[in-house]
C-alpha cells in the first residue's frame, strides 16, 4: 500500500479524482452487478474507497439507499468531504475507517470494495474482518482472481518512484473456502470484460491499465505494465 504523501501528491490521487466526472466502465458494470442486492432505506459501506468517486456514482444511481465511503487516510477523506459537499449528495457520506480495525456493528446491509483486495497482502484477514465484525447480508468485491485452485503473490517494484505494491491474483476456490468458514457463500463470480479501448501509458516506468487484443479483434484483455489483469466481480452472501 502507498502512503498518504504518495497518494495525495501523485498519480493515484489524479487517477481517482478524475473518476468523479468520468466514471470507469468497471464502476458502471459493478453498479449493474449489485443492483438486485440494493434495498431502499439501508446502509452500504464502501471500504478503501479513496476520495469516494465510485461510491458517488452508486449513490446517484440508488438515491433511496445510504452509502458511506471510507478510507484509512485522513487526508484522502478530507479531500472527499470537500467534493461531496460541493456535489450535494444527501445519501453519501465519507468517513475514516481502517479495514483491519473495523468496529463491531450490524448497521450495514451490504459492504463493497472496488479494486482493493488484490493490493492487500492476503485475502483472508480482510474478508474475516468484514464478515465477523460487520456481519452484512452481502459483501461484493472487484479484484483480480483466477478460477482455479492457484493464487499468485505478486509484488510490483516501481524503481523510479521507489514504490512497491501488491498485485496479487487470488484463487476463487480459496475465496469460496474463506467465505464458507465464516458462514457465507460465494453466490456469483462474474468476469469483467471491458468494452472500450484504453491506450497504453506513454511512460513505461508507471503502472497503468491499458487494453490489448489477443488472438482476434473481438476480445480485449486488460494489462498494467507487463501484468495481465483478470478482473472479476464477486458476490459473497450470508448463508441462511
Coordinates of N, CA and C in Angstrom, one line a residue:
X1 N 0.8 -1.2 0.0 CA 0.0 0.0 0.0 C 0.9 1.2 0.0
X2 N 0.4 2.3 -0.7 CA 1.2 3.5 -0.7 C 0.8 4.4 0.5
X3 N 1.7 5.3 0.8 CA 1.5 6.2 1.9 C 0.7 7.4 1.5
X4 N 0.3 8.2 2.5 CA -0.6 9.4 2.2 C 0.1 10.4 1.3
X5 N 1.4 10.6 1.5 CA 2.1 11.6 0.6 C 2.1 11.2 -0.8
X6 N 2.3 9.9 -1.1 CA 2.3 9.4 -2.5 C 0.9 9.5 -3.0
X7 N -0.1 9.2 -2.2 CA -1.5 9.3 -2.7 C -1.9 10.7 -3.0
X8 N -1.7 11.6 -2.1 CA -2.2 13.0 -2.2 C -1.4 13.7 -3.3
X9 N -0.1 13.5 -3.4 CA 0.7 14.3 -4.4 C 0.9 13.6 -5.7
X10 N 0.5 12.4 -5.8 CA 1.0 11.6 -7.0 C -0.1 11.2 -8.0
X11 N 0.2 10.2 -8.8 CA -0.6 9.7 -9.8 C -1.9 9.2 -9.3
X12 N -1.9 8.4 -8.2 CA -3.1 7.8 -7.7 C -4.2 8.8 -7.4
X13 N -3.8 9.9 -6.8 CA -4.9 10.9 -6.5 C -5.5 11.4 -7.8
X14 N -4.7 11.7 -8.7 CA -5.1 12.2 -10.0 C -6.1 11.2 -10.7
X15 N -5.7 10.0 -10.6 CA -6.5 8.9 -11.2 C -7.8 8.8 -10.6
X16 N -7.9 8.9 -9.2 CA -9.2 8.8 -8.5 C -10.0 10.0 -8.7
X17 N -9.4 11.2 -8.6 CA -10.2 12.4 -8.8 C -10.9 12.5 -10.1
X18 N -10.2 12.0 -11.1 CA -10.8 12.0 -12.5 C -12.1 11.3 -12.6
X19 N -12.3 10.3 -11.7 CA -13.5 9.4 -11.8 C -14.7 10.1 -11.3
X20 N -14.6 11.3 -10.6 CA -15.8 12.0 -10.2 C -16.6 12.5 -11.4
X21 N -15.9 12.8 -12.5 CA -16.5 13.3 -13.7 C -16.6 12.3 -14.8
X22 N -15.7 11.3 -14.7 CA -15.6 10.3 -15.7 C -15.5 8.9 -15.1
X23 N -16.7 8.4 -14.7 CA -16.7 7.1 -14.0 C -16.2 6.0 -14.9
X24 N -15.5 5.1 -14.3 CA -14.9 4.0 -15.0 C -15.9 3.0 -15.5
X25 N -15.6 2.3 -16.6 CA -16.5 1.2 -17.1 C -16.7 0.1 -16.0
X26 N -15.7 -0.1 -15.3 CA -15.8 -1.1 -14.2 C -16.7 -0.7 -13.1
X27 N -16.8 0.6 -12.8 CA -17.8 1.1 -11.9 C -19.2 0.9 -12.4
X28 N -19.4 1.2 -13.6 CA -20.7 1.1 -14.2 C -21.2 -0.4 -14.2
X29 N -20.2 -1.3 -14.5 CA -20.5 -2.7 -14.5 C -20.8 -3.2 -13.1
X30 N -20.1 -2.7 -12.1 CA -20.3 -3.1 -10.7 C -21.7 -2.6 -10.3
X31 N -22.1 -1.4 -10.7 CA -23.4 -0.9 -10.3 C -24.5 -1.9 -10.8
X32 N -24.4 -2.4 -12.0 CA -25.4 -3.4 -12.5 C -25.2 -4.7 -11.7
X33 N -24.0 -5.0 -11.4 CA -23.7 -6.3 -10.7 C -24.5 -6.3 -9.3
X34 N -24.5 -5.2 -8.6 CA -25.1 -5.2 -7.3 C -26.5 -4.7 -7.2
X35 N -27.1 -4.3 -8.3 CA -28.4 -3.6 -8.3 C -29.5 -4.5 -7.6
X36 N -29.5 -5.8 -7.8 CA -30.5 -6.6 -7.2 C -30.4 -6.8 -5.7
X37 N -29.2 -6.4 -5.2 CA -29.0 -6.5 -3.7 C -29.3 -5.2 -3.0
X38 N -29.4 -4.1 -3.7 CA -29.6 -2.8 -3.1 C -31.0 -2.6 -2.7
X39 N -31.2 -2.3 -1.4 CA -32.5 -2.1 -0.8 C -32.7 -0.7 -0.4
X40 N -33.9 -0.1 -0.5 CA -34.1 1.3 0.0 C -34.0 1.4 1.5
X41 N -33.6 2.5 2.0 CA -33.5 2.8 3.5 C -32.6 1.8 4.2
X42 N -31.5 1.4 3.5 CA -30.5 0.6 4.2 C -29.1 1.3 4.0
X43 N -28.1 0.8 4.6 CA -26.8 1.4 4.5 C -25.8 0.4 3.8
X44 N -25.0 1.0 3.0 CA -23.9 0.2 2.3 C -22.6 0.9 2.5
X45 N -21.6 0.1 3.0 CA -20.3 0.7 3.3 C -19.3 0.3 2.2
X46 N -18.6 1.3 1.7 CA -17.6 1.1 0.7 C -16.2 1.2 1.4
X47 N -15.5 0.1 1.5 CA -14.2 0.1 2.1 C -13.0 0.4 1.2
X48 N -12.1 1.2 1.7 CA -10.9 1.6 0.9 C -11.4 2.3 -0.4
X49 N -12.3 3.3 -0.2 CA -13.0 4.0 -1.3 C -12.2 5.2 -1.9
X50 N -11.0 5.5 -1.3 CA -10.3 6.6 -1.8 C -11.1 7.9 -1.5
X51 N -11.2 8.8 -2.4 CA -12.0 10.0 -2.2 C -13.5 9.8 -2.4
X52 N -13.9 8.6 -2.8 CA -15.3 8.3 -2.9 C -15.9 8.4 -4.2
X53 N -15.2 8.5 -5.3 CA -15.8 8.8 -6.6 C -16.7 7.6 -7.1
X54 N -16.2 6.3 -7.0 CA -17.2 5.3 -7.4 C -18.4 5.2 -6.5
X55 N -18.2 5.5 -5.2 CA -19.3 5.5 -4.3 C -20.3 6.5 -4.7
X56 N -19.8 7.7 -5.1 CA -20.7 8.8 -5.6 C -21.5 8.3 -6.8
X57 N -20.9 7.6 -7.7 CA -21.7 7.0 -8.8 C -22.8 6.1 -8.4
X58 N -22.5 5.3 -7.4 CA -23.5 4.3 -6.9 C -24.6 5.1 -6.1
X59 N -24.2 6.1 -5.3 CA -25.2 6.9 -4.6 C -26.2 7.6 -5.5
X60 N -25.7 8.1 -6.6 CA -26.5 8.8 -7.6 C -27.4 7.8 -8.3
X61 N -27.0 6.5 -8.4 CA -27.8 5.5 -9.1 C -28.9 4.9 -8.2
X62 N -28.6 4.9 -6.9 CA -29.6 4.3 -5.9 C -29.9 5.4 -4.9
X63 N -30.7 6.3 -5.2 CA -30.9 7.5 -4.3 C -31.6 7.3 -3.0
X64 N -32.3 6.1 -2.9 CA -33.0 5.8 -1.7 C -32.2 4.9 -0.7
X65 N -30.9 4.7 -1.1 CA -30.0 3.9 -0.2 C -28.9 4.8 0.3
X66 N -28.5 4.6 1.5 CA -27.5 5.4 2.1 C -26.1 4.8 1.9
X67 N -25.2 5.5 1.3 CA -23.8 5.0 1.1 C -22.8 5.7 1.9
X68 N -21.9 4.9 2.5 CA -20.8 5.5 3.3 C -19.5 5.1 2.7
X69 N -18.8 6.0 2.1 CA -17.4 5.8 1.6 C -16.5 5.9 2.8
X70 N -15.4 5.1 2.7 CA -14.5 5.1 3.9 C -13.1 4.9 3.4
X71 N -12.1 5.4 4.1 CA -10.7 5.2 3.8 C -9.9 5.4 5.1
X72 N -8.7 4.8 5.2 CA -7.9 4.9 6.4 C -7.1 6.2 6.4
X73 N -7.1 7.0 5.3 CA -6.3 8.2 5.3 C -7.1 9.4 5.6
X74 N -6.7 10.2 6.6 CA -7.3 11.4 7.0 C -7.3 12.4 5.8
X75 N -6.2 12.5 5.1 CA -6.0 13.5 4.0 C -7.0 13.2 2.9
X76 N -7.1 11.9 2.6 CA -7.9 11.5 1.5 C -9.4 11.7 1.8
X77 N -9.8 11.4 3.0 CA -11.2 11.6 3.5 C -11.5 13.1 3.5
X78 N -10.5 13.9 3.9 CA -10.7 15.4 3.9 C -11.0 15.9 2.4
X79 N -10.3 15.4 1.5 CA -10.5 15.7 0.1 C -11.9 15.3 -0.4
X80 N -12.2 14.0 0.0 CA -13.5 13.5 -0.4 C -14.7 14.3 0.2
X81 N -14.5 14.7 1.5 CA -15.5 15.5 2.1 C -15.8 16.8 1.4
X82 N -14.8 17.5 1.0 CA -14.9 18.8 0.3 C -15.7 18.6 -1.1
X83 N -15.4 17.5 -1.8 CA -16.0 17.2 -3.0 C -17.5 16.9 -2.8
X84 N -17.8 16.0 -1.8 CA -19.2 15.6 -1.5 C -20.0 16.8 -1.2
X85 N -19.5 17.8 -0.4 CA -20.2 19.0 -0.1 C -20.6 19.8 -1.3
X86 N -19.6 19.9 -2.2 CA -19.9 20.6 -3.5 C -20.9 19.9 -4.3
X87 N -20.9 18.6 -4.3 CA -21.8 17.8 -5.2 C -23.2 17.7 -4.6
X88 N -23.3 18.0 -3.3 CA -24.6 18.0 -2.6 C -25.4 16.7 -2.8
X89 N -24.8 15.6 -2.4 CA -25.4 14.2 -2.5 C -25.9 13.8 -1.1
X90 N -27.2 13.9 -0.8 CA -27.7 13.7 0.6 C -27.5 12.2 1.1
X91 N -27.4 11.3 0.2 CA -27.3 9.9 0.6 C -25.9 9.3 0.6
X92 N -24.9 10.3 0.6 CA -23.5 9.9 0.6 C -22.7 10.6 1.6
X93 N -21.9 9.8 2.4 CA -21.0 10.4 3.4 C -19.7 9.7 3.3
X94 N -18.6 10.3 3.8 CA -17.3 9.7 3.8 C -16.7 9.8 5.2
X95 N -16.1 8.7 5.6 CA -15.5 8.7 7.0 C -14.2 7.9 7.0
X96 N -13.5 8.1 8.1 CA -12.2 7.4 8.3 C -12.5 6.0 8.8
X97 N -12.0 5.0 8.2 CA -12.2 3.6 8.6 C -11.1 2.8 8.2
X98 N -10.5 2.1 9.1 CA -9.4 1.2 8.9 C -9.9 -0.2 8.7
X99 N -9.8 -0.8 7.5 CA -10.4 -2.1 7.1 C -10.0 -3.1 8.2
X100 N -8.8 -3.1 8.7 CA -8.3 -4.1 9.6 C -8.7 -3.8 11.1
X101 N -9.3 -2.6 11.3 CA -9.7 -2.3 12.7 C -11.2 -1.9 12.7
X102 N -12.0 -2.6 12.0 CA -13.4 -2.3 12.0 C -14.1 -2.5 13.3
X103 N -15.0 -1.6 13.6 CA -15.8 -1.7 14.9 C -16.9 -2.6 14.7
X104 N -17.2 -3.5 15.7 CA -18.3 -4.4 15.5 C -19.6 -3.7 15.5
X105 N -20.4 -3.9 14.5 CA -21.8 -3.4 14.4 C -22.5 -4.1 13.3
X106 N -23.8 -4.0 13.2 CA -24.6 -4.7 12.2 C -25.5 -3.7 11.5
X107 N -25.0 -2.5 11.3 CA -25.8 -1.4 10.7 C -25.8 -1.4 9.2
X108 N -24.8 -2.2 8.6 CA -24.7 -2.2 7.1 C -25.4 -3.4 6.5
X109 N -26.3 -3.2 5.6 CA -26.9 -4.3 4.9 C -25.9 -4.9 3.9
X110 N -25.1 -4.1 3.3 CA -24.1 -4.6 2.4 C -22.8 -3.9 2.5
X111 N -21.7 -4.5 2.2 CA -20.4 -3.9 2.2 C -19.8 -4.1 0.8
X112 N -19.1 -3.1 0.3 CA -18.5 -3.3 -1.1 C -17.0 -2.8 -1.0
X113 N -16.2 -3.3 -2.0 CA -14.9 -2.8 -2.1 C -14.4 -3.0 -3.5
X114 N -14.0 -1.9 -4.2 CA -13.6 -1.9 -5.6 C -12.1 -1.8 -5.7
X115 N -11.5 -2.8 -6.4 CA -10.1 -2.7 -6.8 C -9.2 -2.5 -5.6
X116 N -9.4 -3.3 -4.6 CA -8.5 -3.2 -3.4 C -8.0 -4.5 -2.9
X117 N -8.8 -5.5 -2.9 CA -8.4 -6.8 -2.2 C -7.0 -7.3 -2.7
X118 N -6.8 -7.3 -4.0 CA -5.6 -7.8 -4.6 C -4.3 -7.0 -4.2
X119 N -4.6 -5.8 -3.7 CA -3.5 -4.9 -3.3 C -3.1 -5.0 -1.9
X120 N -3.9 -5.9 -1.2 CA -3.6 -6.2 0.2 C -2.6 -7.4 0.3
X121 N -2.1 -7.7 1.4 CA -1.0 -8.8 1.5 C -1.6 -10.2 1.2
X122 N -2.8 -10.4 1.7 CA -3.5 -11.7 1.6 C -5.0 -11.5 1.8
X123 N -5.9 -12.4 1.4 CA -7.3 -12.1 1.4 C -8.1 -12.5 2.6
X124 N -7.6 -13.5 3.4 CA -8.4 -14.0 4.5 C -8.7 -13.0 5.6
X125 N -7.6 -12.3 6.1 CA -7.9 -11.4 7.2 C -8.8 -10.3 6.9
X126 N -8.7 -9.6 5.7 CA -9.6 -8.5 5.4 C -11.1 -9.0 5.2
X127 N -11.2 -10.2 4.6 CA -12.5 -10.8 4.4 C -13.1 -11.2 5.8
X128 N -12.3 -11.7 6.7 CA -12.7 -12.1 8.0 C -13.2 -10.9 8.8
X129 N -12.5 -9.8 8.7 CA -12.9 -8.6 9.4 C -14.3 -8.1 9.0
X130 N -14.6 -8.2 7.7 CA -15.9 -7.7 7.3 C -17.0 -8.7 7.7
X131 N -16.8 -10.0 7.5 CA -17.8 -11.0 7.8 C -18.1 -11.2 9.3
X132 N -17.0 -11.1 10.1 CA -17.2 -11.3 11.5 C -17.6 -10.1 12.3
X133 N -17.1 -8.9 11.9 CA -17.3 -7.7 12.7 C -18.6 -6.9 12.2
X134 N -18.8 -6.9 10.9 CA -19.9 -6.2 10.3 C -21.1 -7.0 10.1
X135 N -20.9 -8.3 9.8 CA -22.0 -9.3 9.5 C -23.0 -8.8 8.5
X136 N -22.6 -8.3 7.4 CA -23.5 -7.8 6.4 C -24.3 -8.9 5.8
X137 N -25.4 -8.6 5.1 CA -26.2 -9.6 4.4 C -25.4 -10.0 3.2
X138 N -24.7 -9.1 2.6 CA -23.9 -9.4 1.4 C -22.6 -8.5 1.4
X139 N -21.6 -9.0 0.7 CA -20.3 -8.4 0.6 C -19.8 -8.6 -0.9
X140 N -19.7 -7.5 -1.6 CA -19.3 -7.5 -3.0 C -18.0 -6.9 -3.3
X141 N -17.1 -7.5 -4.0 CA -15.8 -7.0 -4.3 C -15.4 -7.1 -5.8
X142 N -14.6 -6.2 -6.3 CA -14.0 -6.4 -7.6 C -12.5 -6.5 -7.3
X143 N -11.9 -7.5 -7.9 CA -10.4 -7.6 -7.7 C -9.9 -8.6 -8.8
X144 N -8.7 -9.1 -8.6 CA -8.0 -10.0 -9.6 C -8.1 -11.4 -9.0
X145 N -8.7 -12.3 -9.8 CA -9.0 -13.6 -9.4 C -8.7 -14.6 -10.5
X146 N -8.4 -15.9 -10.1 CA -8.2 -17.0 -11.0 C -9.2 -18.1 -10.7
X147 N -9.8 -18.7 -11.7 CA -10.8 -19.6 -11.5 C -10.4 -21.0 -10.9
X148 N -9.1 -21.3 -11.0 CA -8.5 -22.5 -10.5 C -8.1 -22.4 -9.0
X149 N -7.5 -23.5 -8.5 CA -7.1 -23.5 -7.1 C -5.6 -23.1 -7.0
X150 N -5.3 -21.9 -7.5 CA -4.0 -21.4 -7.5 C -4.1 -19.9 -7.2
X151 N -3.3 -19.4 -6.3 CA -3.1 -18.0 -6.0 C -1.7 -17.5 -6.4
X152 N -1.6 -16.3 -6.8 CA -0.4 -15.7 -7.2 C 0.0 -14.5 -6.3
X153 N 1.1 -14.6 -5.7 CA 1.6 -13.5 -4.9 C 2.6 -12.6 -5.7
X154 N 2.2 -11.4 -6.0 CA 2.9 -10.6 -7.0 C 3.3 -9.2 -6.3
X155 N 4.5 -8.9 -6.3 CA 4.9 -7.6 -5.8 C 5.5 -6.8 -7.0
X156 N 5.0 -5.6 -7.2 CA 5.5 -4.8 -8.3 C 6.4 -3.7 -7.6
X157 N 7.6 -3.6 -8.1 CA 8.6 -2.7 -7.6 C 8.8 -1.6 -8.7
X158 N 8.3 -0.4 -8.4 CA 8.5 0.7 -9.4 C 9.7 1.4 -9.0
X159 N 10.8 1.1 -9.6 CA 12.1 1.6 -9.1 C 12.3 3.1 -9.2
X160 N 11.7 3.7 -10.2 CA 11.9 5.1 -10.4 C 11.2 5.9 -9.3
X161 N 10.0 5.5 -8.8 CA 9.3 6.2 -7.7 C 9.7 5.6 -6.4
X162 N 10.3 4.4 -6.4 CA 10.6 3.8 -5.1 C 9.4 3.2 -4.4
X163 N 8.3 3.0 -5.1 CA 7.1 2.4 -4.6 C 7.0 0.9 -4.9
X164 N 6.6 0.2 -3.9 CA 6.3 -1.2 -4.0 C 4.8 -1.5 -3.8
X165 N 4.1 -2.3 -4.6 CA 2.7 -2.6 -4.4 C 2.4 -4.0 -4.7
X166 N 1.4 -4.6 -4.0 CA 0.9 -5.9 -4.3 C 0.0 -5.8 -5.5
X167 N 0.1 -6.8 -6.4 CA -0.8 -7.0 -7.5 C -1.2 -8.5 -7.4
X168 N -1.7 -9.0 -6.3 CA -2.0 -10.4 -6.1 C -3.2 -10.9 -6.9
X169 N -3.1 -12.1 -7.3 CA -4.3 -12.8 -8.0 C -4.7 -13.9 -7.1
X170 N -5.9 -13.9 -6.6 CA -6.4 -14.9 -5.7 C -7.2 -16.0 -6.3
X171 N -7.1 -17.2 -5.8 CA -7.9 -18.3 -6.3 C -9.4 -18.1 -5.9
X172 N -10.3 -18.2 -6.8 CA -11.7 -18.1 -6.5 C -12.1 -19.3 -5.5
X173 N -11.5 -20.4 -5.7 CA -11.8 -21.5 -4.8 C -11.4 -21.2 -3.4
X174 N -10.3 -20.5 -3.2 CA -9.8 -20.1 -1.9 C -10.8 -19.1 -1.3
X175 N -11.3 -18.2 -2.1 CA -12.3 -17.2 -1.6 C -13.5 -17.9 -1.1
X176 N -14.0 -18.9 -1.9 CA -15.2 -19.7 -1.5 C -15.0 -20.4 -0.2
X177 N -13.8 -21.0 0.0 CA -13.5 -21.6 1.3 C -13.4 -20.7 2.4
X178 N -12.9 -19.5 2.2 CA -12.8 -18.5 3.3 C -14.2 -18.1 3.7
X179 N -15.0 -17.8 2.7 CA -16.4 -17.3 2.9 C -17.2 -18.4 3.7
X180 N -17.0 -19.7 3.3 CA -17.8 -20.8 3.9 C -17.4 -20.9 5.4
X181 N -16.1 -20.7 5.7 CA -15.6 -20.9 7.1 C -16.2 -19.8 8.0
X182 N -16.8 -18.7 7.5 CA -17.4 -17.7 8.3 C -18.9 -17.6 8.1
X183 N -19.5 -18.7 7.5 CA -21.0 -18.7 7.4 C -21.5 -18.0 6.2
X184 N -20.7 -17.8 5.2 CA -21.1 -17.1 3.9 C -20.8 -18.0 2.7
X185 N -21.3 -17.6 1.6 CA -21.0 -18.4 0.4 C -20.8 -17.4 -0.8
X186 N -20.0 -17.8 -1.8 CA -19.8 -17.0 -3.0 C -21.0 -17.4 -3.9
X187 N -21.9 -16.5 -4.1 CA -23.1 -16.8 -5.0 C -22.8 -16.5 -6.4
X188 N -22.0 -15.5 -6.7 CA -21.7 -15.1 -8.1 C -20.2 -14.7 -8.2
X189 N -19.6 -15.2 -9.3 CA -18.2 -14.7 -9.6 C -18.3 -14.5 -11.1
X190 N -18.4 -13.2 -11.5 CA -18.6 -12.8 -12.8 C -17.4 -12.1 -13.4
X191 N -16.8 -12.6 -14.5 CA -15.7 -12.0 -15.1 C -16.1 -10.6 -15.7
X192 N -15.2 -9.6 -15.5 CA -15.5 -8.3 -16.1 C -14.7 -8.2 -17.4
X193 N -15.5 -8.0 -18.5 CA -14.9 -7.9 -19.8 C -15.1 -6.4 -20.2
X194 N -14.1 -5.7 -20.3 CA -14.2 -4.3 -20.7 C -14.6 -4.1 -22.1
X195 N -15.4 -3.0 -22.4 CA -16.0 -2.8 -23.7 C -15.4 -1.6 -24.4
X196 N -14.3 -1.1 -23.9 CA -13.7 0.1 -24.6 C -12.2 -0.1 -24.7
X197 N -11.6 0.6 -25.6 CA -10.1 0.5 -25.7 C -9.5 1.6 -24.8
X198 N -8.4 1.2 -24.1 CA -7.7 2.1 -23.2 C -6.2 2.1 -23.7
X199 N -5.7 3.3 -24.1 CA -4.4 3.3 -24.6 C -3.3 3.0 -23.5
X200 N -2.2 2.5 -24.0 CA -1.1 2.2 -23.1 C -0.4 3.5 -22.7
X201 N -0.1 3.6 -21.4 CA 0.6 4.8 -20.9 C 1.9 5.0 -21.6
X202 N 2.2 6.3 -21.9 CA 3.4 6.6 -22.6 C 4.7 6.4 -21.8
X203 N 4.5 6.6 -20.5 CA 5.7 6.4 -19.5 C 5.7 4.9 -19.1
X204 N 6.8 4.2 -19.6 CA 6.9 2.7 -19.2 C 7.3 2.5 -17.8
X205 N 7.6 3.5 -17.0 CA 8.0 3.4 -15.6 C 6.9 3.4 -14.6
X206 N 5.6 3.5 -15.1 CA 4.5 3.5 -14.2 C 3.5 2.4 -14.5
X207 N 2.8 2.0 -13.5 CA 1.7 1.0 -13.8 C 0.5 1.8 -14.2
X208 N -0.2 1.3 -15.2 CA -1.4 2.0 -15.6 C -2.1 1.0 -16.6
X209 N -3.4 0.8 -16.3 CA -4.2 -0.1 -17.1 C -4.4 0.3 -18.5
X210 N -4.2 -0.7 -19.4 CA -4.5 -0.5 -20.8 C -5.1 -1.8 -21.4
X211 N -5.6 -1.7 -22.6 CA -6.2 -2.9 -23.2 C -5.4 -3.3 -24.4
X212 N -5.5 -4.6 -24.8 CA -4.9 -5.1 -25.9 C -5.7 -6.3 -26.4
X213 N -5.7 -6.5 -27.8 CA -6.4 -7.6 -28.3 C -5.5 -8.8 -28.4
X214 N -6.0 -10.0 -28.1 CA -5.2 -11.2 -28.3 C -6.1 -12.2 -29.1
X215 N -5.4 -12.9 -30.0 CA -6.0 -13.9 -30.9 C -7.0 -13.4 -31.9
X216 N -7.8 -12.5 -31.6 CA -8.7 -11.9 -32.5 C -9.0 -10.5 -32.2
X217 N -9.9 -9.8 -32.9 CA -10.3 -8.4 -32.6 C -11.6 -8.3 -32.0
X218 N -12.0 -9.3 -31.2 CA -13.3 -9.3 -30.5 C -13.2 -9.2 -29.0
X219 N -12.1 -9.7 -28.5 CA -11.9 -9.8 -27.0 C -10.7 -9.1 -26.6
X220 N -11.0 -8.1 -25.7 CA -9.9 -7.3 -25.1 C -9.4 -7.9 -23.8
X221 N -8.2 -7.8 -23.5 CA -7.7 -8.1 -22.1 C -7.1 -6.8 -21.6
X222 N -7.1 -6.7 -20.2 CA -6.6 -5.6 -19.6 C -5.2 -5.9 -19.0
X223 N -4.3 -5.0 -19.1 CA -2.9 -5.2 -18.6 C -2.5 -3.9 -17.8
X224 N -1.5 -4.1 -17.0 CA -0.9 -3.0 -16.3 C 0.5 -3.3 -16.2
X225 N 1.4 -2.4 -16.9 CA 2.8 -2.8 -17.0 C 2.8 -4.1 -17.9
X226 N 3.5 -5.1 -17.3 CA 3.6 -6.4 -18.0 C 2.6 -7.4 -17.5
X227 N 1.7 -7.0 -16.6 CA 0.8 -8.0 -16.0 C -0.6 -8.0 -16.6
X228 N -1.1 -9.2 -16.8 CA -2.5 -9.4 -17.2 C -3.3 -9.1 -16.0
X229 N -4.5 -8.5 -16.2 CA -5.4 -8.1 -15.1 C -6.7 -8.9 -15.2
X230 N -6.8 -10.1 -14.6 CA -8.0 -10.9 -14.7 C -9.1 -10.4 -13.7
X231 N -9.8 -9.3 -14.0 CA -10.8 -8.7 -13.2 C -12.1 -9.6 -13.0
X232 N -12.5 -9.7 -11.8 CA -13.8 -10.4 -11.5 C -14.6 -9.5 -10.6
X233 N -15.9 -9.7 -10.6 CA -16.8 -9.2 -9.6 C -17.4 -10.3 -8.9
X234 N -17.2 -10.3 -7.5 CA -17.6 -11.5 -6.7 C -18.6 -11.0 -5.7
X235 N -19.7 -11.8 -5.5 CA -20.7 -11.6 -4.6 C -20.6 -12.7 -3.5
X236 N -20.5 -12.2 -2.2 CA -20.4 -13.1 -1.1 C -21.7 -12.8 -0.3
X237 N -22.5 -13.9 0.0 CA -23.8 -13.7 0.7 C -23.8 -14.6 2.0
X238 N -24.5 -14.1 3.0 CA -24.7 -14.8 4.2 C -25.5 -16.0 3.9
X239 N -25.1 -17.2 4.5 CA -25.9 -18.4 4.3 C -27.1 -18.4 5.2
X240 N -28.2 -18.8 4.7 CA -29.5 -18.8 5.5 C -29.7 -20.1 6.1

